[in-house]
mmCIF file of C-alpha atoms in Angstrom:
data_model
loop_
_atom_site.group_PDB
_atom_site.id
_atom_site.type_symbol
_atom_site.label_atom_id
_atom_site.label_comp_id
_atom_site.label_asym_id
_atom_site.label_seq_id
_atom_site.Cartn_x
_atom_site.Cartn_y
_atom_site.Cartn_z
ATOM 1 C CA MET A 1 -195.478 89.744 17.066
ATOM 2 C CA LYS A 2 -197.566 89.069 14.075
ATOM 3 C CA VAL A 3 -201.181 88.167 15.036
ATOM 4 C CA LEU A 4 -204.061 87.441 12.163
ATOM 5 C CA VAL A 5 -207.442 89.016 13.567
ATOM 6 C CA VAL A 6 -210.536 87.259 11.310
ATOM 7 C CA GLU A 7 -213.174 88.755 12.435
ATOM 8 C CA ASP A 8 -216.618 89.805 9.892
ATOM 9 C CA ASN A 9 -217.900 92.600 11.650
ATOM 10 C CA LEU A 10 -215.306 95.250 9.838
ATOM 11 C CA ASN A 11 -215.700 98.449 12.220
ATOM 12 C CA LEU A 12 -214.534 95.929 15.430
ATOM 13 C CA ALA A 13 -211.965 94.468 13.150
ATOM 14 C CA ARG A 14 -210.533 97.662 12.714
ATOM 15 C CA SER A 15 -210.668 98.957 16.275
ATOM 16 C CA ILE A 16 -208.848 95.799 17.169
ATOM 17 C CA SER A 17 -206.255 96.154 14.703
ATOM 18 C CA SER A 18 -205.487 99.416 15.430
ATOM 19 C CA PHE A 19 -205.533 98.941 18.658
ATOM 20 C CA LEU A 20 -203.183 96.092 19.260
ATOM 21 C CA GLU A 21 -200.823 98.023 16.780
ATOM 22 C CA GLU A 22 -200.497 100.862 18.946
ATOM 23 C CA SER A 23 -199.759 97.475 21.372
ATOM 24 C CA GLY A 24 -196.679 96.063 19.663
ATOM 25 C CA PHE A 25 -198.356 93.737 17.509
ATOM 26 C CA GLN A 26 -198.028 93.194 13.374
ATOM 27 C CA VAL A 27 -201.317 92.851 12.360
ATOM 28 C CA ASP A 28 -203.684 91.090 9.264
ATOM 29 C CA ALA A 29 -207.039 91.302 9.275
ATOM 30 C CA CYS A 30 -209.577 89.359 6.792
ATOM 31 C CA SER A 31 -213.321 88.685 7.115
ATOM 32 C CA ASP A 32 -214.207 85.163 6.014
ATOM 33 C CA GLY A 33 -212.813 81.543 7.208
ATOM 34 C CA GLU A 34 -211.730 80.728 3.661
ATOM 35 C CA SER A 35 -209.351 83.918 3.433
ATOM 36 C CA ALA A 36 -208.029 83.405 6.882
ATOM 37 C CA GLU A 37 -207.054 79.567 5.920
ATOM 38 C CA HIS A 38 -205.107 80.755 2.749
ATOM 39 C CA LEU A 39 -203.278 83.064 5.084
ATOM 40 C CA LEU A 40 -202.392 80.235 7.659
ATOM 41 C CA LYS A 41 -201.296 78.483 5.238
ATOM 42 C CA GLY A 42 -198.760 81.081 3.731
ATOM 43 C CA SER A 43 -197.402 83.001 6.565
ATOM 44 C CA ASN A 44 -196.369 82.343 10.561
ATOM 45 C CA PHE A 45 -198.282 83.852 12.578
ATOM 46 C CA ASP A 46 -197.754 84.741 16.486
ATOM 47 C CA LEU A 47 -201.285 84.561 17.318
ATOM 48 C CA VAL A 48 -204.443 83.790 15.671
ATOM 49 C CA LEU A 49 -207.715 86.421 17.073
ATOM 50 C CA LEU A 50 -210.987 83.997 15.991
ATOM 51 C CA ASP A 51 -214.588 84.839 15.422
ATOM 52 C CA LEU A 52 -216.692 81.994 15.213
ATOM 53 C CA GLY A 53 -220.029 83.664 13.193
ATOM 54 C CA LEU A 54 -217.890 83.926 10.102
ATOM 55 C CA PRO A 55 -218.893 83.703 6.071
ATOM 56 C CA LYS A 56 -217.135 80.635 3.848
ATOM 57 C CA VAL A 57 -215.680 79.008 6.645
ATOM 58 C CA ASP A 58 -217.121 79.390 10.113
ATOM 59 C CA GLY A 59 -214.254 79.692 13.033
ATOM 60 C CA ILE A 60 -214.785 76.070 14.672
ATOM 61 C CA HIS A 61 -214.212 74.422 11.348
ATOM 62 C CA LEU A 62 -211.110 76.612 10.746
ATOM 63 C CA LEU A 63 -209.722 75.933 13.854
ATOM 64 C CA ARG A 64 -210.505 72.550 13.368
ATOM 65 C CA ARG A 65 -208.289 72.141 10.107
ATOM 66 C CA LEU A 66 -205.616 74.416 11.671
ATOM 67 C CA ARG A 67 -204.564 71.643 14.460
ATOM 68 C CA GLY A 68 -205.724 68.828 12.514
ATOM 69 C CA ARG A 69 -202.966 69.476 10.589
ATOM 70 C CA GLN A 70 -200.578 69.861 13.274
ATOM 71 C CA ASP A 71 -200.737 73.997 13.580
ATOM 72 C CA HIS A 72 -200.203 74.396 17.094
ATOM 73 C CA THR A 73 -200.816 78.647 16.276
ATOM 74 C CA PRO A 74 -201.873 80.435 19.604
ATOM 75 C CA VAL A 75 -206.360 80.883 18.954
ATOM 76 C CA LEU A 76 -207.624 83.768 20.987
ATOM 77 C CA ILE A 77 -211.706 83.011 19.996
ATOM 78 C CA ILE A 78 -213.381 86.051 19.930
ATOM 79 C CA SER A 79 -217.116 85.595 20.102
ATOM 80 C CA ALA A 80 -220.443 86.882 20.952
ATOM 81 C CA ARG A 81 -221.558 83.175 21.656
ATOM 82 C CA ASP A 82 -220.626 83.102 25.658
ATOM 83 C CA ASP A 83 -223.137 80.445 26.813
ATOM 84 C CA LEU A 84 -220.875 77.741 28.435
ATOM 85 C CA ASP A 85 -220.760 74.544 26.111
ATOM 86 C CA GLN A 86 -219.970 77.260 23.288
ATOM 87 C CA ARG A 87 -217.281 78.083 25.340
ATOM 88 C CA VAL A 88 -215.812 74.650 26.534
ATOM 89 C CA HIS A 89 -216.501 73.427 22.893
ATOM 90 C CA GLY A 90 -214.622 76.356 21.517
ATOM 91 C CA LEU A 91 -211.445 75.053 23.771
ATOM 92 C CA GLU A 92 -212.327 71.542 23.150
ATOM 93 C CA VAL A 93 -211.132 72.023 19.838
ATOM 94 C CA GLY A 94 -207.812 73.773 20.038
ATOM 95 C CA ALA A 95 -208.317 77.324 21.192
ATOM 96 C CA ASP A 96 -205.960 78.759 23.901
ATOM 97 C CA ASP A 97 -208.277 80.976 25.196
ATOM 98 C CA TYR A 98 -212.103 82.419 25.152
ATOM 99 C CA LEU A 99 -213.068 85.945 25.529
ATOM 100 C CA CYS A 100 -216.515 86.724 24.949
ATOM 101 C CA LYS A 101 -218.274 89.984 23.773
ATOM 102 C CA PRO A 102 -218.375 92.929 24.214
ATOM 103 C CA PHE A 103 -214.665 93.110 25.598
ATOM 104 C CA SER A 104 -212.426 95.726 26.803
ATOM 105 C CA LEU A 105 -209.842 96.297 24.054
ATOM 106 C CA VAL A 106 -207.592 96.390 26.847
ATOM 107 C CA GLU A 107 -208.128 93.107 27.039
ATOM 108 C CA VAL A 108 -207.785 91.784 24.387
ATOM 109 C CA ALA A 109 -204.430 92.985 24.366
ATOM 110 C CA ALA A 110 -203.078 91.980 27.506
ATOM 111 C CA ARG A 111 -204.712 88.537 26.659
ATOM 112 C CA ALA A 112 -202.993 88.638 23.389
ATOM 113 C CA LYS A 113 -199.832 88.823 25.363
ATOM 114 C CA ALA A 114 -200.279 86.629 27.492
ATOM 115 C CA LEU A 115 -200.572 83.777 25.010
ATOM 116 C CA VAL A 116 -197.868 84.746 22.842
ATOM 117 C CA ARG A 117 -195.768 85.102 25.591
ATOM 118 C CA ARG A 118 -196.389 81.323 27.134
ATOM 119 C CA ALA A 119 -196.181 80.039 23.503
ATOM 120 C CA ARG A 120 -192.663 81.501 23.372
ATOM 121 C CA GLN A 121 -191.491 80.357 26.774
ATOM 122 C CA ALA A 122 -193.088 76.732 26.131
ATOM 123 C CA GLY A 123 -190.762 76.729 23.020
ATOM 124 C CA ASN A 124 -187.562 78.156 24.326
ATOM 125 C CA GLU A 125 -187.315 78.865 28.035
ATOM 126 C CA SER A 126 -187.627 76.808 31.613
ATOM 127 C CA LEU A 127 -191.622 77.052 32.075
ATOM 128 C CA LYS A 128 -191.875 78.496 36.086
ATOM 129 C CA CYS A 129 -195.262 77.932 38.354
ATOM 130 C CA GLY A 130 -194.222 79.550 41.684
ATOM 131 C CA ALA A 131 -191.880 77.103 43.324
ATOM 132 C CA LEU A 132 -191.964 74.852 40.447
ATOM 133 C CA GLU A 133 -189.309 75.130 37.232
ATOM 134 C CA LEU A 134 -189.635 72.916 34.616
ATOM 135 C CA ARG A 135 -186.096 72.853 31.913
ATOM 136 C CA PRO A 136 -187.691 71.654 28.416
ATOM 137 C CA ASP A 137 -183.415 70.805 27.349
ATOM 138 C CA SER A 138 -183.046 67.957 30.301
ATOM 139 C CA HIS A 139 -187.147 67.953 31.449
ATOM 140 C CA GLU A 140 -185.715 68.594 34.581
ATOM 141 C CA LEU A 141 -188.045 68.971 37.352
ATOM 142 C CA LEU A 142 -187.180 71.656 40.546
ATOM 143 C CA VAL A 143 -189.198 72.218 43.172
ATOM 144 C CA ASN A 144 -187.918 74.957 45.212
ATOM 145 C CA GLY A 145 -184.598 74.016 43.552
ATOM 146 C CA GLU A 146 -184.685 70.682 44.451
ATOM 147 C CA PRO A 147 -185.298 67.560 42.233
ATOM 148 C CA VAL A 148 -187.996 66.206 41.145
ATOM 149 C CA ILE A 149 -188.295 62.738 39.051
ATOM 150 C CA LEU A 150 -191.480 62.549 36.803
ATOM 151 C CA HIS A 151 -192.372 59.664 35.068
ATOM 152 C CA ARG A 152 -193.131 60.665 31.095
ATOM 153 C CA ARG A 153 -196.237 61.236 31.241
ATOM 154 C CA GLU A 154 -196.575 63.333 33.890
ATOM 155 C CA ARG A 155 -193.892 65.211 32.668
ATOM 156 C CA GLU A 156 -195.742 65.667 29.765
ATOM 157 C CA VAL A 157 -198.983 66.304 31.706
ATOM 158 C CA LEU A 158 -197.390 68.791 34.428
ATOM 159 C CA GLU A 159 -196.104 71.197 30.974
ATOM 160 C CA TYR A 160 -199.148 71.550 29.577
ATOM 161 C CA LEU A 161 -200.894 72.944 32.878
ATOM 162 C CA MET A 162 -197.902 74.995 33.780
ATOM 163 C CA ILE A 163 -197.937 76.329 29.494
ATOM 164 C CA ASN A 164 -201.373 77.050 30.330
ATOM 165 C CA GLN A 165 -201.119 78.165 34.175
ATOM 166 C CA GLY A 166 -204.061 79.789 35.284
ATOM 167 C CA ARG A 167 -206.322 78.774 32.858
ATOM 168 C CA LEU A 168 -208.787 75.918 32.646
ATOM 169 C CA VAL A 169 -207.510 72.763 31.071
ATOM 170 C CA SER A 170 -209.718 70.028 29.548
ATOM 171 C CA LYS A 171 -209.370 66.695 29.920
ATOM 172 C CA GLU A 172 -209.963 66.184 26.693
ATOM 173 C CA GLN A 173 -207.143 68.755 25.760
ATOM 174 C CA ILE A 174 -204.502 67.057 27.438
ATOM 175 C CA ILE A 175 -205.738 63.985 26.390
ATOM 176 C CA ASP A 176 -205.905 65.763 21.884
ATOM 177 C CA ARG A 177 -201.997 66.884 23.198
ATOM 178 C CA LEU A 178 -200.414 63.881 24.373
ATOM 179 C CA SER A 179 -202.253 60.822 22.859
ATOM 180 C CA SER A 180 -200.530 59.658 19.017
ATOM 181 C CA LEU A 181 -202.403 56.805 17.491
ATOM 182 C CA ASP A 182 -199.043 54.665 18.672
ATOM 183 C CA ASP A 183 -199.605 55.885 22.504
ATOM 184 C CA PRO A 184 -203.216 57.047 23.153
ATOM 185 C CA ILE A 185 -204.146 57.780 26.279
ATOM 186 C CA THR A 186 -207.726 57.318 28.219
ATOM 187 C CA HIS A 187 -209.246 60.086 30.782
ATOM 188 C CA SER A 188 -208.542 57.529 33.708
ATOM 189 C CA ALA A 189 -205.802 57.619 32.859
ATOM 190 C CA VAL A 190 -205.196 61.514 32.921
ATOM 191 C CA GLU A 191 -206.559 61.384 36.347
ATOM 192 C CA THR A 192 -203.921 58.879 37.434
ATOM 193 C CA TYR A 193 -201.365 61.794 35.960
ATOM 194 C CA VAL A 194 -202.986 64.097 37.942
ATOM 195 C CA SER A 195 -203.281 62.152 41.036
ATOM 196 C CA ARG A 196 -199.927 61.385 40.951
ATOM 197 C CA LEU A 197 -198.567 65.559 40.486
ATOM 198 C CA ARG A 198 -201.008 66.249 43.100
ATOM 199 C CA LYS A 199 -199.004 64.162 45.914
ATOM 200 C CA LYS A 200 -194.989 64.879 44.269
ATOM 201 C CA LEU A 201 -196.270 68.603 44.233
ATOM 202 C CA GLY A 202 -197.326 68.627 47.732
ATOM 203 C CA THR A 203 -198.471 72.445 48.896
ATOM 204 C CA HIS A 204 -195.667 74.219 46.544
ATOM 205 C CA ALA A 205 -198.887 74.306 43.815
ATOM 206 C CA ALA A 206 -202.042 74.348 43.758
ATOM 207 C CA LEU A 207 -203.634 71.552 40.947
ATOM 208 C CA LYS A 208 -207.711 72.094 41.153
ATOM 209 C CA THR A 209 -209.936 70.095 39.424
ATOM 210 C CA VAL A 210 -212.722 72.053 38.186
ATOM 211 C CA ARG A 211 -215.700 68.657 38.186
ATOM 212 C CA GLY A 212 -216.725 68.533 34.889
ATOM 213 C CA LEU A 213 -214.487 70.689 32.774
ATOM 214 C CA GLY A 214 -211.046 70.331 34.162
ATOM 215 C CA TYR A 215 -207.520 71.090 35.444
ATOM 216 C CA LEU A 216 -206.635 74.704 37.003
ATOM 217 C CA LEU A 217 -202.511 75.059 38.218
ATOM 218 C CA ASP A 218 -201.974 77.964 39.669
ATOM 219 C CA GLY A 219 -198.483 78.542 41.580
#
């Protein structure tokens, strides 16, 4: 597992890097957004740990550029900006998780492993959440082993929620992930797909709405 740590506090960067290496990661580190962008264009990483208050190019702009070129490398923001609006903004721009300073290095490593595991699961294996199993090769959903028919958009929304199970996902993130210039979707469409999924999943999965923020799927 190869991770890029982008943090301008050198002592903190060293501590994070050392702990991640002890936890089985291969770590590269840099202290500004410009250097990070250069590294991300030249190497493949399994994860980026990204501070927001960076010199040259700040973390939000770096994240926008990363997602703008369709690079879906998982990103864990590590920041002292702990107000709710800032956390939601970071997730909407394209971060996969957000951890506020000060934090435990044990939690950093645990979240890092979870994000890498989700990304690999999304690419190669069936997605599982409680009684649900979504097979990416056949696009088949099984609930307690029994097939359930989903329309394409329902399946795409569920897949994204399963990849991010246990984490809050905003409507904007779903729209950004699923829309294209030729086939855009709206906020109301997302609400419709989620409503249909609730009916089809019944009591086999907890698909919760967090008012004003988004959705949360638990097994």
